[in-house]
CSV table of C-alpha atoms in Angstrom, one decimal:
chain,number,residue,atom,x,y,z
A,769,ASP,CA,-7.1,23.9,13.6
A,770,VAL,CA,-5.3,20.6,14.2
A,771,GLN,CA,-1.6,20.6,13.5
A,772,LEU,CA,0.6,17.5,13.3
A,773,LEU,CA,4.3,17.4,14.0
A,774,GLU,CA,6.5,14.4,13.4
A,775,SER,CA,9.8,13.6,15.1
A,776,GLY,CA,12.4,10.8,15.5
A,777,GLY,CA,13.8,10.8,12.0
A,778,ALA,CA,17.6,10.1,11.8
A,779,LEU,CA,20.4,8.4,10.0
A,780,VAL,CA,20.5,4.7,10.8
A,781,GLN,CA,22.4,1.7,9.5
A,782,PRO,CA,20.8,-1.1,7.5
A,783,GLY,CA,19.2,-3.6,9.8
A,784,GLY,CA,18.7,-1.0,12.5
A,785,SER,CA,15.5,0.3,14.3
A,786,LEU,CA,13.9,3.6,14.7
A,787,ARG,CA,10.8,5.0,16.4
A,788,LEU,CA,8.9,7.9,14.8
A,789,SER,CA,6.4,10.0,16.7
A,790,CYS,CA,3.6,12.3,15.7
A,791,VAL,CA,2.0,14.7,18.1
A,792,ALA,CA,-1.2,16.6,17.4
A,793,SER,CA,-2.3,19.9,18.7
A,794,GLY,CA,-6.0,20.4,18.8
A,795,SER,CA,-8.9,18.2,20.0
A,796,SER,CA,-9.9,16.2,16.9
A,797,PHE,CA,-6.9,13.8,17.0
A,798,THR,CA,-8.8,11.3,19.1
A,799,THR,CA,-11.8,11.2,16.7
A,800,HIS,CA,-10.0,10.5,13.4
A,801,ALA,CA,-8.1,7.6,11.9
A,802,LEU,CA,-4.4,8.2,11.4
A,803,SER,CA,-1.8,7.1,8.8
A,804,TRP,CA,1.8,7.3,7.8
A,805,VAL,CA,2.8,8.2,4.3
A,806,ARG,CA,6.3,8.4,3.0
A,807,GLN,CA,8.1,10.0,0.1
A,808,ALA,CA,11.5,8.7,-1.0
A,809,PRO,CA,13.9,11.3,-2.6
A,810,GLY,CA,12.7,12.0,-6.1
A,811,LYS,CA,9.8,9.6,-5.8
A,812,GLY,CA,6.1,9.8,-5.3
A,813,LEU,CA,3.9,9.4,-2.2
A,814,GLU,CA,3.7,5.9,-0.8
A,815,TRP,CA,1.2,4.8,1.9
A,816,VAL,CA,2.9,3.0,4.8
A,817,SER,CA,0.4,2.2,7.5
A,818,SER,CA,-3.0,3.2,9.0
A,819,ILE,CA,-4.7,2.7,12.3
A,820,SER,CA,-8.4,2.7,12.7
A,821,LEU,CA,-10.1,4.8,15.4
A,822,THR,CA,-13.0,2.6,16.2
A,823,THR,CA,-11.5,-0.9,16.1
A,824,GLY,CA,-7.8,-0.1,16.7
A,825,ASN,CA,-7.1,-2.4,13.7
A,826,THR,CA,-3.8,-1.7,11.9
A,827,TYR,CA,-3.0,-1.9,8.2
A,828,TYR,CA,0.4,-2.0,6.5
A,829,ALA,CA,1.8,-1.8,3.0
A,830,ALA,CA,3.3,-5.1,1.8
A,831,SER,CA,6.8,-3.4,1.7
A,832,VAL,CA,6.8,-2.8,5.5
A,833,LYS,CA,4.5,-5.6,6.9
A,834,GLY,CA,6.2,-7.5,9.6
A,835,ARG,CA,8.9,-4.9,10.1
A,836,PHE,CA,6.9,-1.8,11.1
A,837,ALA,CA,4.3,-1.4,13.8
A,838,VAL,CA,1.9,1.5,14.2
A,839,SER,CA,0.2,2.5,17.5
A,840,ARG,CA,-1.7,5.4,19.0
A,841,ASP,CA,-2.0,6.9,22.4
A,842,ASN,CA,-5.1,9.0,22.5
A,843,SER,CA,-4.4,10.3,26.0
A,844,GLU,CA,-1.2,11.8,24.7
A,845,ASN,CA,-2.5,12.8,21.3
A,846,ALA,CA,0.3,10.7,19.8
A,847,LEU,CA,0.9,8.4,16.9
A,848,THR,CA,4.0,6.1,16.8
A,849,LEU,CA,5.7,4.1,14.0
A,850,GLN,CA,8.2,1.6,15.3
A,851,MET,CA,10.5,0.5,12.5
A,852,HIS,CA,12.7,-2.6,12.5
A,853,SER,CA,15.1,-4.2,10.1
A,854,LEU,CA,15.4,-1.0,8.1
A,855,ARG,CA,16.6,-1.1,4.5
A,856,ALA,CA,18.1,1.4,2.2
A,857,GLU,CA,14.7,1.6,0.4
A,858,ASP,CA,13.0,2.8,3.6
A,859,THR,CA,14.9,6.1,3.2
A,860,ALA,CA,12.2,8.7,2.9
A,861,LEU,CA,10.4,11.7,4.4
A,862,TYR,CA,7.8,10.2,6.6
A,863,HIS,CA,4.5,12.2,7.1
A,864,CYS,CA,1.8,11.4,9.6
A,865,ALA,CA,-1.7,12.3,8.3
A,866,GLN,CA,-5.2,12.4,9.7
A,867,SER,CA,-8.3,11.1,7.9
A,868,SER,CA,-11.3,13.3,7.6
A,869,SER,CA,-13.2,10.9,9.9
A,870,TRP,CA,-12.9,7.7,12.0
A,871,ASP,CA,-12.6,5.7,8.8
A,872,TRP,CA,-9.0,4.9,7.9
A,873,THR,CA,-9.9,4.9,4.1
A,874,ASP,CA,-11.2,8.4,4.1
A,875,ALA,CA,-9.3,11.3,2.6
A,876,LEU,CA,-6.1,12.5,4.4
A,877,THR,CA,-7.0,16.1,5.1
A,878,ILE,CA,-4.3,17.1,7.6
A,879,TRP,CA,-0.6,16.3,7.1
A,880,GLY,CA,2.5,17.0,9.1
A,881,PRO,CA,5.6,18.4,7.6
A,882,GLY,CA,7.4,15.1,7.9
A,883,THR,CA,10.5,13.7,9.5
A,884,MET,CA,13.5,12.4,7.4
A,885,VAL,CA,14.7,8.8,7.8
A,886,THR,CA,18.0,7.9,6.1
A,887,VAL,CA,19.1,4.3,6.0
A,888,SER,CA,22.8,4.1,5.1
B,1181,ASN,CA,-3.3,-5.3,-4.6
B,1182,PHE,CA,-4.0,-2.9,-7.4
B,1183,MET,CA,-2.2,0.0,-9.0
B,1184,LEU,CA,-3.3,3.5,-10.0
B,1185,THR,CA,-1.6,4.8,-13.2
B,1186,GLN,CA,-1.2,8.5,-13.9
B,1187,PRO,CA,0.6,10.3,-16.7
B,1188,HIS,CA,4.1,11.3,-15.6
B,1189,SER,CA,3.6,14.9,-16.7
B,1190,VAL,CA,1.2,17.4,-18.3
B,1191,SER,CA,1.6,21.0,-19.3
B,1192,GLU,CA,-0.8,23.7,-20.3
B,1193,SER,CA,-1.0,27.5,-20.6
B,1194,PRO,CA,-2.5,29.8,-18.0
B,1195,GLY,CA,-6.3,30.2,-18.4
B,1196,LYS,CA,-6.6,26.8,-20.1
B,1197,THR,CA,-8.1,23.6,-18.8
B,1198,VAL,CA,-6.2,20.4,-18.1
B,1199,THR,CA,-7.4,16.9,-17.1
B,1200,ILE,CA,-5.2,14.3,-15.3
B,1201,SER,CA,-6.3,10.7,-15.5
B,1202,CYS,CA,-5.9,7.9,-13.0
B,1203,THR,CA,-6.5,4.3,-14.1
B,1204,ARG,CA,-7.2,1.5,-11.7
B,1205,SER,CA,-5.5,-1.8,-12.7
B,1206,SER,CA,-7.9,-4.2,-11.0
B,1207,GLY,CA,-11.1,-3.9,-9.1
B,1208,ASN,CA,-13.9,-1.5,-9.9
B,1209,ILE,CA,-13.0,2.2,-9.7
B,1210,ALA,CA,-16.5,2.9,-8.3
B,1211,SER,CA,-16.1,0.4,-5.5
B,1212,HIS,CA,-13.9,2.8,-3.4
B,1213,TYR,CA,-13.7,6.5,-3.3
B,1214,VAL,CA,-10.9,8.3,-5.2
B,1215,GLN,CA,-9.1,11.3,-3.6
B,1216,TRP,CA,-6.7,13.8,-5.3
B,1217,TYR,CA,-3.9,15.6,-3.6
B,1218,GLN,CA,-1.8,18.6,-4.6
B,1219,HIS,CA,1.8,18.6,-3.6
B,1220,ARG,CA,3.9,21.7,-4.0
B,1221,PRO,CA,7.7,21.4,-3.4
B,1222,GLY,CA,8.6,22.2,0.2
B,1223,SER,CA,5.0,21.8,1.4
B,1224,SER,CA,2.9,19.0,2.7
B,1225,PRO,CA,0.3,17.5,0.4
B,1226,THR,CA,-3.2,18.9,0.5
B,1227,ALA,CA,-6.5,17.2,-0.6
B,1228,VAL,CA,-8.2,19.0,-3.5
B,1229,ILE,CA,-10.8,16.4,-4.2
B,1230,TYR,CA,-12.3,13.7,-1.9
B,1231,GLU,CA,-15.0,11.1,-2.4
B,1232,ASN,CA,-14.5,11.2,-6.2
B,1233,ASN,CA,-15.9,14.7,-6.8
B,1234,GLN,CA,-16.1,16.6,-3.5
B,1235,ARG,CA,-14.1,19.7,-2.9
B,1236,PRO,CA,-12.7,20.5,0.6
B,1237,SER,CA,-13.6,23.9,1.9
B,1238,GLY,CA,-11.2,26.5,0.5
B,1239,VAL,CA,-10.5,24.6,-2.7
B,1240,PRO,CA,-11.7,26.7,-5.7
B,1241,ASP,CA,-14.4,25.4,-7.9
B,1242,ARG,CA,-11.8,25.4,-10.8
B,1243,PHE,CA,-11.0,21.9,-9.4
B,1244,SER,CA,-13.3,19.1,-10.2
B,1245,GLY,CA,-13.2,15.3,-10.0
B,1246,SER,CA,-15.0,12.5,-11.7
B,1247,ILE,CA,-14.9,8.7,-12.3
B,1248,ASP,CA,-15.6,6.7,-15.4
B,1249,SER,CA,-16.6,3.1,-14.9
B,1250,PRO,CA,-16.1,1.9,-18.5
B,1251,SER,CA,-12.5,3.0,-18.5
B,1252,ASN,CA,-12.1,2.2,-14.8
B,1253,SER,CA,-10.5,5.5,-14.3
B,1254,ALA,CA,-10.8,8.8,-12.4
B,1255,SER,CA,-10.0,12.3,-13.6
B,1256,LEU,CA,-9.0,15.6,-12.0
B,1257,THR,CA,-9.9,18.6,-14.1
B,1258,ILE,CA,-8.5,22.1,-13.4
B,1259,SER,CA,-10.0,24.9,-15.4
B,1260,GLY,CA,-8.8,28.5,-15.7
B,1261,LEU,CA,-5.2,27.4,-14.9
B,1262,LYS,CA,-3.1,29.7,-12.8
B,1263,THR,CA,0.7,29.5,-12.3
B,1264,GLU,CA,0.0,28.7,-8.6
B,1265,ASP,CA,-1.6,25.4,-9.8
B,1266,GLU,CA,1.9,24.1,-10.8
B,1267,ALA,CA,2.5,21.1,-8.6
B,1268,ASP,CA,2.5,17.4,-8.4
B,1269,TYR,CA,-0.9,15.8,-8.3
B,1270,TYR,CA,-1.6,12.3,-6.8
B,1271,CYS,CA,-4.8,10.2,-7.0
B,1272,GLN,CA,-5.4,7.8,-4.2
B,1273,SER,CA,-7.9,5.0,-3.5
B,1274,ASN,CA,-8.1,1.8,-1.5
B,1275,ASP,CA,-9.2,-1.7,-1.2
B,1276,ILE,CA,-10.3,-3.5,2.0
B,1277,THR,CA,-6.7,-3.8,3.4
B,1278,SER,CA,-4.6,-1.1,1.8
B,1279,VAL,CA,-4.4,2.5,0.5
B,1280,VAL,CA,-2.7,3.1,-2.8
B,1281,PHE,CA,-1.4,6.3,-4.3
B,1282,GLY,CA,-0.9,6.9,-8.0
B,1283,GLY,CA,2.6,7.6,-9.2
B,1284,GLY,CA,1.9,11.3,-9.4
B,1285,THR,CA,1.6,13.8,-12.3
B,1286,LYS,CA,3.7,16.9,-12.6
B,1287,LEU,CA,1.6,19.8,-13.8
B,1288,THR,CA,3.5,22.6,-15.5
B,1289,VAL,CA,1.7,25.8,-16.2
B,1290,LEU,CA,3.6,27.9,-18.8
């Protein structure tokens, strides 16, 4: 079974930058679309970004567009979220998640435990 | 963009049936698949329904999903409620450029 593990979360000042990573164990990472989903303390799930497998196209929530950048390195089984101009409202637990197929709109069937980002 | 609206909370007794609604604010509910996720405290979310009404392997058939075009909404129904079903449930769908989650529904089984 594929397992995902995020890292890179930290306490950062407003306006700062942070780079989150997600590493997968298992072979299906390179054949599925990937996403980042976050959950602020006491709030619900919020989609952040996705990256297509086939086209490499990237997609972003309006709240992070222009500040965050998602990329993947299939040779390293790794997904990255580069975050700039961080705001207090970006404080959340960030999960990486794998779609059930190459299609970035398909169900997110594998989730990592998350890494905490605190902007303060 | 569109929104998915869910009730904030629902509660029901063990053994009963509960239905959680998810209403799409704009765009046709049938134009993109709806997924449902169960999220227990301290754990990562897990999909319980995908593509409107499909159950991932390992999800009991007590869980079912449907969509209703006239009301532009989707529903998650859980029958034979068990205390272990107590969790937050989120619907999720998309348009051509974004993924949207509903606000979540807290299910209490008491």
